[in-house]
PDB file of C-alpha atoms in Angstrom:
ATOM      1  CA  UNK A 293     131.162  -6.565 -31.324  1.00 65.00           C
ATOM      2  CA  UNK A 294     132.921  -4.079 -33.862  1.00 69.00           C
ATOM      3  CA  UNK A 295     134.403  -4.936 -37.141  1.00 72.00           C
ATOM      4  CA  UNK A 296     136.691  -2.487 -38.697  1.00 75.00           C
ATOM      5  CA  UNK A 297     136.500  -3.024 -42.371  1.00 83.00           C
ATOM      6  CA  UNK A 298     138.684   0.520 -43.342  1.00 86.00           C
ATOM      7  CA  UNK A 299     139.520   4.120 -42.352  1.00 86.00           C
ATOM      8  CA  UNK A 300     137.398   7.209 -41.675  1.00 86.00           C
ATOM      9  CA  UNK A 301     139.711  10.497 -42.626  1.00 87.00           C
ATOM     10  CA  UNK A 302     139.334  13.715 -41.589  1.00 88.00           C
ATOM     11  CA  UNK A 303     136.785  15.805 -43.405  1.00 89.00           C
ATOM     12  CA  UNK A 304     134.388  12.776 -43.745  1.00 91.00           C
ATOM     13  CA  UNK A 305     130.738  12.947 -43.556  1.00 91.00           C
ATOM     14  CA  UNK A 306     129.492   9.146 -40.936  1.00 91.00           C
ATOM     15  CA  UNK A 307     126.151   7.598 -42.084  1.00 92.00           C
ATOM     16  CA  UNK A 308     125.593   5.464 -39.331  1.00 92.00           C
ATOM     17  CA  UNK A 309     122.953   3.308 -39.797  1.00 94.00           C
ATOM     18  CA  UNK A 310     121.095   0.926 -36.703  1.00 94.00           C
ATOM     19  CA  UNK A 311     118.942  -1.547 -36.650  1.00 94.00           C
ATOM     20  CA  UNK A 312     117.489  -4.169 -34.373  1.00 94.00           C
ATOM     21  CA  UNK A 313     118.775  -7.499 -35.490  1.00 94.00           C
ATOM     22  CA  UNK A 314     116.771  -9.766 -32.555  1.00 94.00           C
ATOM     23  CA  UNK A 315     114.626  -9.957 -29.899  1.00 93.00           C
ATOM     24  CA  UNK A 316     115.289 -12.013 -27.343  1.00 92.00           C
ATOM     25  CA  UNK A 317     113.597 -13.150 -23.953  1.00 90.00           C
ATOM     26  CA  UNK A 318     115.225  -9.748 -22.178  1.00 90.00           C
ATOM     27  CA  UNK A 319     117.710  -8.397 -24.087  1.00 91.00           C
ATOM     28  CA  UNK A 320     117.691  -7.137 -27.952  1.00 93.00           C
ATOM     29  CA  UNK A 321     120.863  -7.324 -30.243  1.00 93.00           C
ATOM     30  CA  UNK A 322     120.620  -4.292 -32.308  1.00 94.00           C
ATOM     31  CA  UNK A 323     123.201  -3.720 -35.225  1.00 93.00           C
ATOM     32  CA  UNK A 324     125.322   0.063 -36.393  1.00 93.00           C
ATOM     33  CA  UNK A 325     126.677   0.016 -39.983  1.00 92.00           C
ATOM     34  CA  UNK A 326     128.969   3.103 -40.149  1.00 93.00           C
ATOM     35  CA  UNK A 327     129.878   4.331 -44.060  1.00 94.00           C
ATOM     36  CA  UNK A 328     131.606   7.937 -44.801  1.00 93.00           C
ATOM     37  CA  UNK A 329     132.025   9.589 -48.151  1.00 94.00           C
ATOM     38  CA  UNK A 330     133.663  13.368 -48.777  1.00 92.00           C
ATOM     39  CA  UNK A 331     131.942  15.226 -51.480  1.00 86.00           C
ATOM     40  CA  UNK A 332     129.828  13.352 -54.383  1.00 87.00           C
ATOM     41  CA  UNK A 333     131.723  10.002 -53.926  1.00 91.00           C
ATOM     42  CA  UNK A 334     130.136   7.155 -52.976  1.00 93.00           C
ATOM     43  CA  UNK A 335     129.860   5.893 -49.902  1.00 94.00           C
ATOM     44  CA  UNK A 336     132.273   3.354 -47.827  1.00 93.00           C
ATOM     45  CA  UNK A 337     131.831   0.842 -44.962  1.00 94.00           C
ATOM     46  CA  UNK A 338     134.215   1.300 -42.782  1.00 93.00           C
ATOM     47  CA  UNK A 339     132.474  -0.313 -39.363  1.00 91.00           C
ATOM     48  CA  UNK A 340     129.610  -2.481 -38.449  1.00 90.00           C
ATOM     49  CA  UNK A 341     129.200  -2.671 -34.474  1.00 90.00           C
ATOM     50  CA  UNK A 342     126.807  -5.404 -32.714  1.00 91.00           C
ATOM     51  CA  UNK A 343     125.841  -4.377 -29.650  1.00 90.00           C
ATOM     52  CA  UNK A 344     123.499  -6.272 -27.131  1.00 90.00           C
ATOM     53  CA  UNK A 345     120.939  -4.046 -25.190  1.00 90.00           C
ATOM     54  CA  UNK A 346     118.516  -5.431 -21.928  1.00 89.00           C
ATOM     55  CA  UNK A 347     115.422  -3.949 -21.316  1.00 87.00           C
ATOM     56  CA  UNK A 348     114.875  -3.662 -17.506  1.00 89.00           C
ATOM     57  CA  UNK A 349     110.930  -2.001 -16.460  1.00 89.00           C
ATOM     58  CA  UNK A 350     110.612   1.139 -13.529  1.00 90.00           C
ATOM     59  CA  UNK A 351     111.719  -1.706 -10.828  1.00 91.00           C
ATOM     60  CA  UNK A 352     114.603  -2.248 -12.964  1.00 87.00           C
ATOM     61  CA  UNK A 353     113.820  -5.961 -13.054  1.00 89.00           C
ATOM     62  CA  UNK A 354     114.192  -7.780 -16.773  1.00 89.00           C
ATOM     63  CA  UNK A 355     111.146  -7.399 -19.023  1.00 91.00           C
ATOM     64  CA  UNK A 356     110.073  -9.523 -21.724  1.00 91.00           C
ATOM     65  CA  UNK A 357     110.447  -9.160 -25.050  1.00 91.00           C
ATOM     66  CA  UNK A 358     107.951  -9.296 -27.811  1.00 90.00           C
ATOM     67  CA  UNK A 359     109.194 -11.187 -30.443  1.00 89.00           C
ATOM     68  CA  UNK A 360     109.990 -10.126 -33.946  1.00 88.00           C
ATOM     69  CA  UNK A 361     109.191 -11.532 -37.111  1.00 90.00           C
ATOM     70  CA  UNK A 362     112.787 -10.590 -39.502  1.00 90.00           C
ATOM     71  CA  UNK A 363     111.962  -9.613 -42.606  1.00 90.00           C
ATOM     72  CA  UNK A 364     112.673 -11.972 -46.196  1.00 90.00           C
ATOM     73  CA  UNK A 365     116.614 -12.640 -46.962  1.00 90.00           C
ATOM     74  CA  UNK A 366     118.382  -9.893 -44.922  1.00 91.00           C
ATOM     75  CA  UNK A 367     116.526  -9.644 -42.176  1.00 92.00           C
ATOM     76  CA  UNK A 368     117.219 -13.389 -41.152  1.00 93.00           C
ATOM     77  CA  UNK A 369     120.246 -13.307 -42.430  1.00 92.00           C
ATOM     78  CA  UNK A 370     120.998 -10.641 -39.588  1.00 93.00           C
ATOM     79  CA  UNK A 371     117.996 -12.652 -37.350  1.00 93.00           C
ATOM     80  CA  UNK A 372     119.878 -16.117 -37.196  1.00 93.00           C
ATOM     81  CA  UNK A 373     123.674 -13.757 -37.099  1.00 92.00           C
ATOM     82  CA  UNK A 374     122.310 -12.452 -34.096  1.00 92.00           C
ATOM     83  CA  UNK A 375     121.336 -15.720 -32.162  1.00 91.00           C
ATOM     84  CA  UNK A 376     125.277 -17.061 -33.614  1.00 90.00           C
ATOM     85  CA  UNK A 377     126.860 -13.783 -31.978  1.00 88.00           C
ATOM     86  CA  UNK A 378     124.173 -14.714 -28.225  1.00 89.00           C
ATOM     87  CA  UNK A 379     125.844 -18.429 -28.097  1.00 85.00           C
ATOM     88  CA  UNK A 380     129.476 -16.871 -29.168  1.00 79.00           C
ATOM     89  CA  UNK A 381     129.117 -13.922 -26.115  1.00 76.00           C
ATOM     90  CA  UNK A 382     127.454 -16.901 -23.595  1.00 73.00           C
ATOM     91  CA  UNK A 383     130.524 -19.051 -24.010  1.00 68.00           C
ATOM     92  CA  UNK A 384     133.293 -16.505 -23.802  1.00 65.00           C
ATOM     93  CA  UNK A 385     135.380 -17.129 -20.187  1.00 68.00           C
ATOM     94  CA  UNK A 386     137.785 -14.435 -20.384  1.00 65.00           C
ATOM     95  CA  UNK A 387     136.721 -10.745 -21.867  1.00 64.00           C
ATOM     96  CA  UNK A 388     139.383  -8.912 -24.109  1.00 65.00           C
ATOM     97  CA  UNK A 389     139.095  -4.895 -24.004  1.00 67.00           C
ATOM     98  CA  UNK A 390     141.608  -3.775 -26.579  1.00 68.00           C
ATOM     99  CA  UNK A 391     142.684   0.040 -27.740  1.00 66.00           C
ATOM    100  CA  UNK A 392     145.665   1.196 -29.213  1.00 68.00           C
ATOM    101  CA  UNK A 393     146.242   5.615 -29.509  1.00 69.00           C
ATOM    102  CA  UNK A 394     146.552   6.551 -33.721  1.00 69.00           C
ATOM    103  CA  UNK A 395     148.875   9.335 -35.341  1.00 69.00           C
ATOM    104  CA  UNK A 396     147.610  12.135 -37.957  1.00 73.00           C
ATOM    105  CA  UNK A 397     150.422  13.754 -39.594  1.00 79.00           C
ATOM    106  CA  UNK A 398     148.445  16.692 -40.073  1.00 79.00           C
ATOM    107  CA  UNK A 399     149.027  17.218 -36.444  1.00 75.00           C
ATOM    108  CA  UNK A 400     153.330  16.643 -35.638  1.00 77.00           C
ATOM    109  CA  UNK A 401     155.045  16.831 -32.712  1.00 76.00           C
ATOM    110  CA  UNK A 402     155.606  20.502 -31.533  1.00 80.00           C
ATOM    111  CA  UNK A 403     158.894  21.398 -29.284  1.00 82.00           C
ATOM    112  CA  UNK A 404     157.186  22.457 -26.479  1.00 80.00           C
ATOM    113  CA  UNK A 405     155.333  19.250 -26.015  1.00 73.00           C
ATOM    114  CA  UNK A 406     156.792  15.265 -25.623  1.00 66.00           C
ATOM    115  CA  UNK A 407     154.633  12.843 -27.610  1.00 67.00           C
ATOM    116  CA  UNK A 408     154.899   9.278 -27.200  1.00 66.00           C
ATOM    117  CA  UNK A 409     152.650   6.040 -28.510  1.00 68.00           C
ATOM    118  CA  UNK A 410     150.263   3.431 -27.334  1.00 69.00           C
ATOM    119  CA  UNK A 411     150.775   1.001 -29.216  1.00 71.00           C
ATOM    120  CA  UNK A 412     148.673  -1.317 -27.776  1.00 73.00           C
ATOM    121  CA  UNK A 413     146.656  -1.592 -24.702  1.00 75.00           C
ATOM    122  CA  UNK A 414     143.806  -3.286 -23.119  1.00 77.00           C
ATOM    123  CA  UNK A 415     142.390  -5.828 -20.159  1.00 75.00           C
ATOM    124  CA  UNK A 416     142.052  -8.677 -19.630  1.00 80.00           C
ATOM    125  CA  UNK A 417     138.051  -9.615 -17.083  1.00 79.00           C
ATOM    126  CA  UNK A 418     138.643 -13.259 -15.745  1.00 80.00           C
ATOM    127  CA  UNK A 419     135.633 -14.268 -13.452  1.00 78.00           C
ATOM    128  CA  UNK A 420     137.926 -16.551 -11.333  1.00 80.00           C
ATOM    129  CA  UNK A 421     135.244 -17.520  -9.407  1.00 80.00           C
ATOM    130  CA  UNK A 422     131.066 -16.606  -8.047  1.00 76.00           C
ATOM    131  CA  UNK A 423     133.122 -14.176  -5.692  1.00 81.00           C
ATOM    132  CA  UNK A 424     136.495 -13.116  -7.503  1.00 81.00           C
ATOM    133  CA  UNK A 425     136.674 -11.493 -10.873  1.00 81.00           C
ATOM    134  CA  UNK A 426     140.365 -10.320 -11.811  1.00 82.00           C
ATOM    135  CA  UNK A 427     141.471  -8.324 -13.756  1.00 81.00           C
ATOM    136  CA  UNK A 428     144.840  -7.158 -15.758  1.00 80.00           C
ATOM    137  CA  UNK A 429     145.841  -4.481 -17.481  1.00 76.00           C
ATOM    138  CA  UNK A 430     148.044  -4.454 -20.059  1.00 75.00           C
ATOM    139  CA  UNK A 431     150.272  -1.864 -21.835  1.00 72.00           C
ATOM    140  CA  UNK A 432     152.435  -1.276 -24.986  1.00 71.00           C
ATOM    141  CA  UNK A 433     153.410   2.072 -25.225  1.00 66.00           C
ATOM    142  CA  UNK A 434     157.079   3.878 -27.492  1.00 67.00           C
ATOM    143  CA  UNK A 435     160.120   4.475 -25.971  1.00 67.00           C
ATOM    144  CA  UNK A 436     159.312   8.378 -25.588  1.00 64.00           C
ATOM    145  CA  UNK A 437     156.501   6.915 -22.466  1.00 62.00           C
ATOM    146  CA  UNK A 438     159.111   4.976 -21.047  1.00 59.00           C
ATOM    147  CA  UNK A 439     161.123   8.379 -19.326  1.00 61.00           C
ATOM    148  CA  UNK A 440     157.219   8.867 -17.558  1.00 58.00           C
ATOM    149  CA  UNK A 441     156.262   5.456 -16.351  1.00 56.00           C
ATOM    150  CA  UNK A 442     160.599   4.323 -14.898  1.00 56.00           C
ATOM    151  CA  UNK A 443     160.518   7.535 -13.112  1.00 51.00           C
ATOM    152  CA  UNK A 444     157.081   7.651 -11.587  1.00 50.00           C
ATOM    153  CA  UNK A 445     156.056   3.855 -11.679  1.00 49.00           C
ATOM    154  CA  UNK A 446     154.739   4.409  -7.887  1.00 49.00           C
ATOM    155  CA  UNK A 447     152.440   7.822  -9.021  1.00 55.00           C
ATOM    156  CA  UNK A 448     151.589   4.737 -11.300  1.00 52.00           C
ATOM    157  CA  UNK A 449     150.662   2.220  -9.859  1.00 57.00           C
ATOM    158  CA  UNK A 450     149.142   3.818  -6.631  1.00 61.00           C
ATOM    159  CA  UNK A 451     146.450   5.269  -9.456  1.00 63.00           C
ATOM    160  CA  UNK A 452     145.929   2.432 -10.814  1.00 62.00           C
ATOM    161  CA  UNK A 453     145.238   1.071  -7.267  1.00 64.00           C
ATOM    162  CA  UNK A 454     143.285   4.325  -6.272  1.00 71.00           C
ATOM    163  CA  UNK A 455     140.779   3.507  -9.502  1.00 68.00           C
ATOM    164  CA  UNK A 456     140.469  -0.658  -9.294  1.00 66.00           C
ATOM    165  CA  UNK A 457     140.283   0.580  -5.206  1.00 71.00           C
ATOM    166  CA  UNK A 458     137.378   2.981  -5.415  1.00 74.00           C
ATOM    167  CA  UNK A 459     135.418   0.556  -7.798  1.00 71.00           C
ATOM    168  CA  UNK A 460     135.066  -2.295  -5.287  1.00 72.00           C
ATOM    169  CA  UNK A 461     134.516   0.495  -2.244  1.00 75.00           C
ATOM    170  CA  UNK A 462     131.932   0.833  -5.163  1.00 76.00           C
ATOM    171  CA  UNK A 463     131.357  -2.828  -4.987  1.00 73.00           C
ATOM    172  CA  UNK A 464     130.821  -4.020  -1.893  1.00 76.00           C
ATOM    173  CA  UNK A 465     128.052  -0.928  -0.384  1.00 80.00           C
ATOM    174  CA  UNK A 466     125.680  -1.753  -3.045  1.00 76.00           C
ATOM    175  CA  UNK A 467     126.568  -4.957  -3.184  1.00 73.00           C
ATOM    176  CA  UNK A 468     123.167  -5.431  -1.971  1.00 74.00           C
ATOM    177  CA  UNK A 469     121.615  -4.226  -4.750  1.00 73.00           C
ATOM    178  CA  UNK A 470     122.991  -5.147  -7.425  1.00 62.00           C
ATOM    179  CA  UNK A 471     122.471  -8.661  -6.519  1.00 62.00           C
ATOM    180  CA  UNK A 472     119.310  -8.118  -7.385  1.00 64.00           C
ATOM    181  CA  UNK A 473     120.286  -7.270 -10.807  1.00 61.00           C
ATOM    182  CA  UNK A 474     120.789  -9.757 -12.891  1.00 59.00           C
ATOM    183  CA  UNK A 475     124.364 -10.723 -14.111  1.00 54.00           C
ATOM    184  CA  UNK A 476     123.110  -9.292 -17.317  1.00 50.00           C
ATOM    185  CA  UNK A 477     122.663  -6.201 -16.432  1.00 48.00           C
ATOM    186  CA  UNK A 478     126.167  -5.205 -14.796  1.00 47.00           C
TER     187      UNK A 478
END
């Protein structure tokens, strides 16, 4: 989970702070706070991220983690929020991955290059059954990108097909190895 609270700007210095919020049986949630500043100005909280890490032993099997004792007040709050986020993740059907490009006024288009912008793009990953996962790609771009897509739609789709085909081939070749891993490690 990522929570974008504000932008960073060119020239900002970033301060990243990480802390283990909670340890579960085989995984832990790590919270990261990103703050930015320039010169002598105060820190601005620009991003919070919550990541889950599974800990594996030397045989790539889940390790049992020791229980943690949260610190009073903020530590206890982070501990309880991590439990809630884990429940949200476990209850989730599809996974959504979204992105967009940005334009910078300090780097305007040049004559030698045509520039387009991805307004919104991403993937949805949906488990159809225990053996089939449906991945759908979405892309919304500015009109400047359209000529490149419309003149070579077969090339674009064959590029995606090649990437997904390679992933599928890898999974088939390694299915026995991957089957031994717990689902959360994949």
